[in-house]
Short mmCIF file of C-alpha atoms and ligand atoms in Angstrom, two decimals:
data_model
loop_
_atom_site.label_atom_id
_atom_site.label_comp_id
_atom_site.label_asym_id
_atom_site.label_seq_id
_atom_site.Cartn_x
_atom_site.Cartn_y
_atom_site.Cartn_z
CA UNK A 243 159.47 67.65 -144.88
CA UNK A 244 158.04 64.30 -145.57
CA UNK A 245 159.53 62.31 -148.01
CA UNK A 246 158.05 60.52 -151.08
CA UNK A 247 157.17 57.31 -149.67
CA UNK A 248 155.75 58.47 -147.07
CA UNK A 249 153.64 61.15 -149.01
CA UNK A 250 152.29 58.29 -150.86
CA UNK A 251 151.62 56.29 -148.03
CA UNK A 252 149.47 59.49 -146.53
CA UNK A 253 147.61 60.56 -150.09
CA UNK A 254 146.49 56.58 -150.33
CA UNK A 255 145.36 56.86 -146.90
CA UNK A 256 143.58 59.64 -147.36
CA UNK A 257 141.91 58.47 -151.06
CA UNK A 258 140.97 55.91 -148.59
CA UNK A 259 139.23 58.12 -146.40
CA UNK A 260 137.29 59.83 -148.91
CA UNK A 261 135.54 57.13 -150.46
CA UNK A 262 134.63 56.35 -147.34
CA UNK A 263 133.51 59.49 -145.82
CA UNK A 264 130.53 61.41 -147.88
CA UNK A 265 132.40 64.48 -146.56
CA UNK A 266 135.97 64.01 -148.23
CA UNK A 267 139.56 63.12 -147.38
CA UNK A 268 139.66 66.66 -145.43
CA UNK A 269 136.22 66.04 -143.33
CA UNK A 270 134.31 69.04 -142.56
CA UNK A 271 136.15 71.36 -144.71
CA UNK A 272 134.79 70.05 -148.00
CA UNK A 273 131.37 69.62 -146.75
CA UNK A 274 129.41 73.16 -148.23
CA UNK A 275 129.74 76.14 -146.43
CA UNK A 276 133.25 74.90 -144.07
CA UNK A 277 131.05 72.11 -142.10
CA UNK A 278 128.08 74.55 -141.23
CA UNK A 279 124.93 72.57 -142.56
CA UNK A 280 121.40 73.93 -143.99
CA UNK A 281 119.49 75.63 -146.50
CA UNK A 282 119.81 79.36 -147.29
CA UNK A 283 116.73 81.71 -145.71
CA UNK A 284 115.52 84.58 -147.56
CA UNK A 285 113.12 87.48 -145.79
CA UNK A 286 112.24 90.46 -146.13
CA UNK A 287 110.10 93.67 -145.40
CA UNK A 288 109.46 96.82 -146.67
CA UNK A 289 110.50 100.18 -144.59
CA UNK A 290 110.01 103.51 -145.26
CA UNK A 291 113.14 105.99 -144.53
CA UNK A 292 112.29 109.12 -142.82
CA UNK A 293 113.85 112.03 -143.50
CA UNK A 294 115.72 114.49 -141.20
CA UNK A 295 114.66 117.16 -143.48
CA UNK A 296 112.92 118.03 -146.57
CA UNK A 297 115.34 116.92 -149.38
CA UNK A 298 115.76 118.89 -152.63
CA UNK A 299 117.57 118.72 -155.53
CA UNK A 300 117.17 119.73 -159.26
CA UNK A 301 114.80 117.09 -159.49
CA UNK A 302 111.87 117.42 -156.82
CA UNK A 303 111.94 117.32 -153.07
CA UNK A 304 110.43 114.68 -150.64
CA UNK A 305 110.54 113.77 -147.22
CA UNK A 306 110.41 109.40 -147.45
CA UNK A 307 112.08 106.86 -149.15
CA UNK A 308 110.60 103.73 -149.24
CA UNK A 309 112.71 100.65 -148.39
CA UNK A 310 112.92 96.93 -148.07
CA UNK A 311 114.81 95.55 -145.48
CA UNK A 312 116.39 91.77 -146.11
CA UNK A 313 117.89 88.70 -144.36
CA UNK A 314 119.59 85.59 -145.43
CA UNK A 315 120.30 82.84 -142.20
CA UNK A 316 122.04 79.88 -142.74
CA UNK A 317 122.65 77.70 -139.84
CA UNK A 318 121.74 80.11 -137.19
CA UNK A 319 123.96 82.77 -138.91
CA UNK A 320 122.08 86.17 -140.31
CA UNK A 321 123.27 88.84 -143.07
CA UNK A 322 121.65 91.91 -143.69
CA UNK A 323 120.69 93.83 -147.16
CA UNK A 324 118.43 96.51 -148.08
CA UNK A 325 116.92 97.94 -151.55
CA UNK A 326 116.76 101.98 -150.72
CA UNK A 327 114.52 103.28 -153.89
CA UNK A 328 113.91 106.95 -154.83
CA UNK A 329 110.61 107.20 -156.63
CA UNK A 330 112.49 108.83 -159.50
CA UNK A 331 114.73 105.77 -160.49
CA UNK A 332 111.62 103.49 -160.99
CA UNK A 333 111.52 101.05 -158.41
CA UNK A 334 109.05 100.75 -155.11
CA UNK A 335 107.67 98.58 -152.16
CA UNK A 336 105.26 97.08 -155.35
CA UNK A 337 108.10 96.38 -157.53
CA UNK A 338 110.91 95.00 -154.44
CA UNK A 339 108.11 92.89 -153.33
CA UNK A 340 106.83 91.46 -156.93
CA UNK A 341 111.13 90.75 -157.30
CA UNK A 342 111.88 89.61 -154.10
CA UNK A 343 108.97 87.07 -153.54
CA UNK A 344 110.49 85.10 -156.51
CA UNK A 345 113.65 84.81 -154.85
CA UNK A 346 114.10 80.95 -153.68
CA UNK A 347 117.46 80.65 -151.75
CA UNK A 348 116.10 77.41 -150.08
CA UNK A 349 117.59 75.53 -153.30
CA UNK A 350 121.08 76.44 -152.16
CA UNK A 351 123.04 75.10 -149.69
CA UNK A 352 126.38 76.54 -149.49
CA UNK A 353 126.08 80.39 -149.30
CA UNK A 354 129.57 80.75 -150.05
CA UNK A 355 129.23 79.85 -153.67
CA UNK A 356 127.55 83.77 -154.40
CA UNK A 357 128.65 83.40 -158.27
CA UNK A 358 125.98 80.82 -158.48
CA UNK A 359 123.28 82.39 -156.01
CA UNK A 360 123.72 86.03 -157.62
CA UNK A 361 123.45 84.60 -160.85
CA UNK A 362 120.48 82.76 -160.24
CA UNK A 363 118.93 86.36 -158.61
CA UNK A 364 120.20 88.45 -161.85
CA UNK A 365 118.32 85.79 -164.49
CA UNK A 366 114.88 86.36 -162.28
CA UNK A 367 114.12 89.42 -164.09
CA UNK A 368 115.95 92.24 -166.04
CA UNK A 369 116.01 95.49 -163.80
CA UNK A 370 115.23 95.65 -160.10
CA UNK A 371 118.60 97.09 -159.64
CA UNK A 372 118.05 97.98 -155.33
CA UNK A 373 115.98 94.70 -155.18
CA UNK A 374 119.01 92.63 -156.17
CA UNK A 375 121.42 94.73 -154.16
CA UNK A 376 119.34 94.20 -151.36
CA UNK A 377 120.12 90.32 -151.65
CA UNK A 378 123.93 90.85 -152.66
CA UNK A 379 124.53 93.06 -149.76
CA UNK A 380 122.70 90.30 -147.08
CA UNK A 381 124.32 87.18 -149.01
CA UNK A 382 128.07 89.23 -148.25
CA UNK A 383 127.30 89.88 -144.88
CA UNK A 384 126.30 86.74 -144.31
CA UNK A 385 129.96 85.11 -145.66
CA UNK A 386 131.67 87.17 -143.86
CA UNK A 387 130.11 86.77 -140.86
CA UNK A 388 130.20 82.74 -141.73
CA UNK A 389 134.17 83.53 -141.84
CA UNK A 390 134.03 85.92 -138.77
CA UNK A 391 136.26 88.52 -140.87
CA UNK A 392 134.96 92.62 -142.21
CA UNK A 393 134.88 92.28 -145.82
CA UNK A 394 137.40 94.83 -146.62
CA UNK A 395 139.58 92.12 -145.20
CA UNK A 396 138.40 89.04 -147.30
CA UNK A 397 139.18 92.16 -150.58
CA UNK A 398 142.09 92.44 -149.28
CA UNK A 399 141.58 96.31 -148.51
CA UNK A 400 143.11 98.66 -145.59
CA UNK A 401 140.93 100.30 -143.81
CA UNK A 402 142.63 103.33 -142.89
CA UNK A 403 142.60 104.02 -146.87
CA UNK A 404 138.77 104.77 -146.61
CA UNK A 405 138.24 108.03 -148.12
CA UNK A 406 136.93 111.24 -146.83
CA UNK A 407 133.13 111.77 -147.35
CA UNK A 408 131.42 114.58 -148.33
CA UNK A 409 128.07 115.41 -146.58
CA UNK A 410 125.45 117.20 -148.60
CA UNK A 411 123.33 120.05 -148.52
CA UNK A 412 120.53 120.45 -150.55
CA UNK A 413 118.94 123.13 -152.50
CA UNK A 414 117.50 125.54 -150.43
CA UNK A 415 116.82 129.50 -149.75
CA UNK A 416 119.87 131.31 -148.32
CA UNK A 417 119.28 131.48 -145.14
CA UNK A 418 118.68 127.51 -144.68
CA UNK A 419 121.53 126.73 -147.06
CA UNK A 420 123.48 128.55 -143.86
CA UNK A 421 121.90 127.08 -141.06
CA UNK A 422 122.40 123.51 -142.73
CA UNK A 423 125.75 124.55 -143.58
CA UNK A 424 127.01 125.11 -139.84
CA UNK A 425 125.37 122.05 -138.95
CA UNK A 426 127.56 120.14 -141.35
CA UNK A 427 130.90 122.03 -140.32
CA UNK A 428 132.29 119.26 -138.97
CA UNK A 429 132.32 117.30 -142.34
CA UNK A 430 135.96 117.98 -144.28
CA UNK A 431 134.45 117.95 -147.35
CA UNK A 432 130.67 119.22 -148.50
CA UNK A 433 128.68 118.25 -151.94
CA UNK A 434 126.16 121.10 -152.78
CA UNK A 435 123.53 120.21 -155.22
CA UNK A 436 122.83 122.38 -157.74
CA UNK A 437 120.88 122.72 -161.08
CA UNK A 438 118.23 125.34 -160.09
CA UNK A 439 118.21 129.06 -160.57
CA UNK A 440 120.53 129.43 -157.66
CA UNK A 441 124.15 128.06 -158.26
CA UNK A 442 126.00 130.50 -157.53
CA UNK A 443 124.08 132.23 -154.35
CA UNK A 444 124.27 128.43 -153.43
CA UNK A 445 128.05 128.05 -154.08
CA UNK A 446 128.52 131.44 -152.21
CA UNK A 447 126.54 130.63 -149.36
CA UNK A 448 128.54 127.75 -148.57
CA UNK A 449 131.47 129.11 -149.36
CA UNK A 450 130.97 132.05 -146.55
CA UNK A 451 131.21 129.88 -143.89
CA UNK A 452 134.04 127.46 -144.74
CA UNK A 453 137.18 126.94 -146.40
CA UNK A 454 137.07 123.36 -146.67
CA UNK A 455 137.01 121.45 -150.04
CA UNK A 456 133.58 121.41 -152.03
CA UNK A 457 131.98 118.87 -154.78
CA UNK A 458 128.81 120.05 -157.02
CA UNK A 459 126.09 117.85 -158.23
CA UNK A 460 123.43 119.69 -160.64
CA UNK A 461 121.46 116.26 -160.99
CA UNK A 462 121.12 116.78 -164.93
CA UNK A 463 119.97 120.47 -164.23
CA UNK A 464 121.92 122.37 -166.43
CA UNK A 465 120.62 122.52 -169.96
CA UNK A 466 122.92 124.65 -172.00
CA UNK A 467 126.72 123.77 -172.37
CA UNK A 468 128.19 126.80 -172.61
CA UNK A 469 126.69 127.81 -168.88
CA UNK A 470 128.01 124.66 -168.11
CA UNK A 471 131.95 125.36 -168.90
CA UNK A 472 131.73 128.63 -167.48
CA UNK A 473 130.01 127.47 -164.23
CA UNK A 474 132.63 124.80 -164.19
CA UNK A 475 135.20 127.04 -164.57
CA UNK A 476 133.86 129.15 -161.86
CA UNK A 477 133.61 126.45 -159.62
CA UNK A 478 136.74 125.23 -159.46
CA UNK A 479 138.37 129.15 -158.73
CA UNK A 480 135.68 128.40 -155.37
CA UNK A 481 137.67 124.86 -154.68
CA UNK A 482 135.13 122.76 -156.05
CA UNK A 483 136.97 119.03 -156.77
CA UNK A 484 134.61 117.87 -159.56
CA UNK A 485 131.00 118.00 -160.80
CA UNK A 486 128.58 115.21 -160.91
CA UNK A 487 126.10 114.61 -164.00
CA UNK A 488 125.70 118.24 -165.21
CA UNK A 489 123.48 117.66 -168.18
CA UNK A 490 121.03 115.22 -168.82
CA UNK A 491 122.25 111.97 -169.13
CA UNK A 492 121.07 111.19 -172.93
CA UNK A 493 122.76 114.57 -174.15
CA UNK A 494 125.75 113.01 -174.78
CA UNK A 495 127.88 114.45 -177.34
CA UNK A 496 127.62 117.40 -174.64
CA UNK A 497 128.42 115.52 -171.82
CA UNK A 498 131.62 114.10 -173.83
CA UNK A 499 132.30 117.98 -175.24
CA UNK A 500 132.29 119.06 -171.69
CA UNK A 501 134.20 116.49 -170.36
CA UNK A 502 136.69 116.88 -173.39
CA UNK A 503 137.33 121.03 -172.23
CA UNK A 504 135.96 121.16 -168.53
CA UNK A 505 139.07 122.26 -165.75
CA UNK A 506 136.87 120.16 -163.47
CA UNK A 507 136.46 115.98 -163.54
CA UNK A 508 132.56 115.59 -164.67
CA UNK A 509 131.42 112.37 -163.29
CA UNK A 510 128.65 110.23 -164.94
CA UNK A 511 125.84 109.16 -162.17
CA UNK A 512 122.25 109.40 -163.47
CA UNK A 513 123.87 108.27 -166.86
CA UNK A 514 126.13 105.71 -165.65
CA UNK A 515 124.09 102.69 -163.89
CA UNK A 516 126.06 99.42 -164.50
CA UNK A 517 129.22 97.96 -166.20
CA UNK A 518 127.14 98.22 -169.43
CA UNK A 519 126.58 101.61 -169.60
CA UNK A 520 130.31 102.40 -167.72
CA UNK A 521 131.80 100.34 -170.95
CA UNK A 522 129.69 102.88 -173.08
CA UNK A 523 130.54 105.92 -171.46
CA UNK A 524 134.12 104.49 -171.36
CA UNK A 525 134.05 104.47 -175.28
CA UNK A 526 132.04 107.36 -175.78
CA UNK A 527 134.50 109.81 -173.55
CA UNK A 528 131.18 110.45 -172.20
CA UNK A 529 132.65 111.11 -168.41
CA UNK A 530 136.01 111.39 -167.01
CA UNK A 531 134.95 109.46 -163.66
CA UNK A 532 131.76 107.85 -162.58
CA UNK A 533 129.44 107.74 -159.23
CA UNK A 534 128.95 103.71 -158.00
CA UNK A 535 126.07 103.62 -156.11
CA UNK A 536 125.62 100.05 -154.69
CA UNK A 537 121.62 100.47 -155.95
CA UNK A 538 122.20 101.36 -159.35
CA UNK A 539 124.68 98.34 -159.75
CA UNK A 540 122.79 95.50 -157.78
CA UNK A 541 125.36 94.91 -154.95
CA UNK A 542 128.70 94.83 -153.91
CA UNK A 543 129.83 92.13 -157.09
CA UNK A 544 128.61 94.31 -159.49
CA UNK A 545 130.25 97.71 -157.50
CA UNK A 546 133.52 95.97 -157.41
CA UNK A 547 134.13 95.02 -160.86
CA UNK A 548 132.45 98.45 -162.29
CA UNK A 549 135.41 100.01 -160.05
CA UNK A 550 138.14 97.93 -161.08
CA UNK A 551 137.15 98.65 -164.76
CA UNK A 552 136.63 102.55 -164.22
CA UNK A 553 140.67 102.70 -163.39
CA UNK A 554 141.26 100.31 -165.33
CA UNK A 555 139.84 102.76 -167.85
CA UNK A 556 141.42 105.67 -166.56
CA UNK A 557 138.57 106.93 -165.08
CA UNK A 558 137.85 108.90 -161.51
CA UNK A 559 135.81 106.70 -158.96
CA UNK A 560 133.16 108.37 -156.45
CA UNK A 561 131.17 106.24 -154.35
CA UNK A 562 128.20 107.47 -153.66
CA UNK A 563 124.74 105.79 -152.02
CA UNK A 564 121.02 106.87 -151.66
CA UNK A 565 119.03 107.62 -148.53
CA UNK A 566 120.07 104.48 -146.93
CA UNK A 567 120.23 103.09 -143.79
CA UNK A 568 123.74 102.32 -142.02
CA UNK A 569 123.00 98.72 -143.59
CA UNK A 570 123.79 99.47 -147.52
CA UNK A 571 125.75 102.46 -146.63
CA UNK A 572 128.35 100.11 -144.39
CA UNK A 573 128.37 98.20 -147.28
CA UNK A 574 129.63 100.37 -149.63
CA UNK A 575 132.02 101.73 -147.49
CA UNK A 576 133.32 98.38 -146.93
CA UNK A 577 135.07 98.48 -150.68
CA UNK A 578 135.62 102.46 -150.18
CA UNK A 579 139.04 102.20 -150.05
CA UNK A 580 139.56 101.32 -153.63
CA UNK A 581 137.50 104.66 -154.74
CA UNK A 582 139.16 108.36 -155.37
CA UNK A 583 136.56 109.81 -153.46
CA UNK A 584 133.66 109.61 -150.96
CA UNK A 585 129.98 110.51 -150.78
CA UNK A 586 128.63 108.08 -148.22
CA UNK A 587 126.29 110.14 -146.28
CA UNK A 588 122.81 108.65 -146.96
CA UNK A 589 122.11 106.59 -143.44
CA UNK A 590 122.98 110.33 -141.72
CA UNK A 591 119.82 111.99 -143.55
CA UNK A 592 117.45 109.91 -142.15
CA UNK A 593 115.21 109.99 -138.82
CA UNK A 594 114.98 106.23 -138.48
CA UNK A 595 118.17 103.96 -138.94
CA UNK A 596 117.59 100.58 -138.26
CA UNK A 597 121.44 99.76 -137.75
CA UNK A 598 124.90 100.75 -136.06
CA UNK A 599 127.91 100.69 -138.57
CA UNK A 600 130.17 102.47 -140.36
CA UNK A 601 131.05 105.98 -138.28
CA UNK A 602 132.14 108.97 -140.02
CA UNK A 603 134.94 110.25 -137.64
CA UNK A 604 136.60 113.39 -138.31
CA UNK A 605 135.21 113.54 -141.66
CA UNK A 606 136.67 110.09 -142.54
CA UNK A 607 134.56 106.95 -143.23
CA UNK A 608 135.50 104.56 -140.33
CA UNK A 609 134.83 100.93 -140.10
CA UNK A 610 133.54 99.17 -137.37
CA UNK A 611 135.78 96.05 -136.56
CA UNK A 612 132.86 93.29 -137.22
CA UNK A 613 132.36 90.71 -139.58
CA UNK A 614 130.59 91.27 -142.82
CA UNK A 615 129.50 94.39 -143.26
CA UNK A 616 129.92 95.49 -139.81
CA UNK A 617 126.50 96.43 -138.60
CA UNK A 618 124.45 95.11 -135.88
CA UNK A 619 120.27 95.97 -135.71
CA UNK A 620 119.66 98.45 -133.30
CA UNK A 621 116.93 97.42 -130.95
MG1 MG B 1632 124.57 112.51 -158.18
#
């Protein structure tokens, strides 16, 4: 222990050093970004994800997803991000390009000022959650790399607590569903898309091949609340764990009635995009839980807020995704030790991934021991 007298002498010497040096008493550590210098450089390029199979849910079918790949560079270190934009959410190559063209990060010289930078991005224009997520993810990746730590470590999360992920079986004829299920038997949990005219056949076909837990997602496809509650009871008997967005998101009273009476948790997906939707849903009792997706929340910063808030409201949390590369899926996986369930299979549904990142091992999300979001570009 230094004596008080020594401490005062040392403090005075440091104060003198601070006065003389523009970097402050502790030299490099008080300069922006831990001694590294430069401006932040932001780049993006549109990309198109090709799906392995035509993907059908209650609302539509499609075989591609518009995507934008982003990079933030600082002092030679590059953070990667991504915007994945299923057309029904309203963003596109055109909207993302228009938004991201306005993002000027050259005015920032310290990537650790994340609140300041992300508030600036948030303020450029309302909406555009996927485009905003592409900046948020790249910035988080960059900061993790500058500190040489995976994000889960910076957040104090245990990667061993990353959940099992579901793998999604889209709506199709029974013989196709049978083939898709056979290909997915190495997963530990399957998500079955419902909401057309073959709900029971979908579940029975999958169930004929496996006893593993299932989850159900009608994607707003059910129109009658009595049908919905009858299905909830039947699905529980079939070993289904929860139901995502059973009815249209504007049917708030029916959804609240269902959530109050259903034997299975009812999770809001399409009906809960950002924090304000979550607060409204909690107040109205619309859902028992919430589906968090980076492309809805605008990135990791708000996803973390929503997960903690939902837990505080006593709601269940599911971390979901769009069809995405391993970039955004790995970013989500970094936060996944905080949630009850995960549905992070978007990278497994595409044929032209551009990153290596999180893996599914024995059904469970397995985070790579790499800094940031944990991805490296495939070349
Ligand atoms: Mg869903």
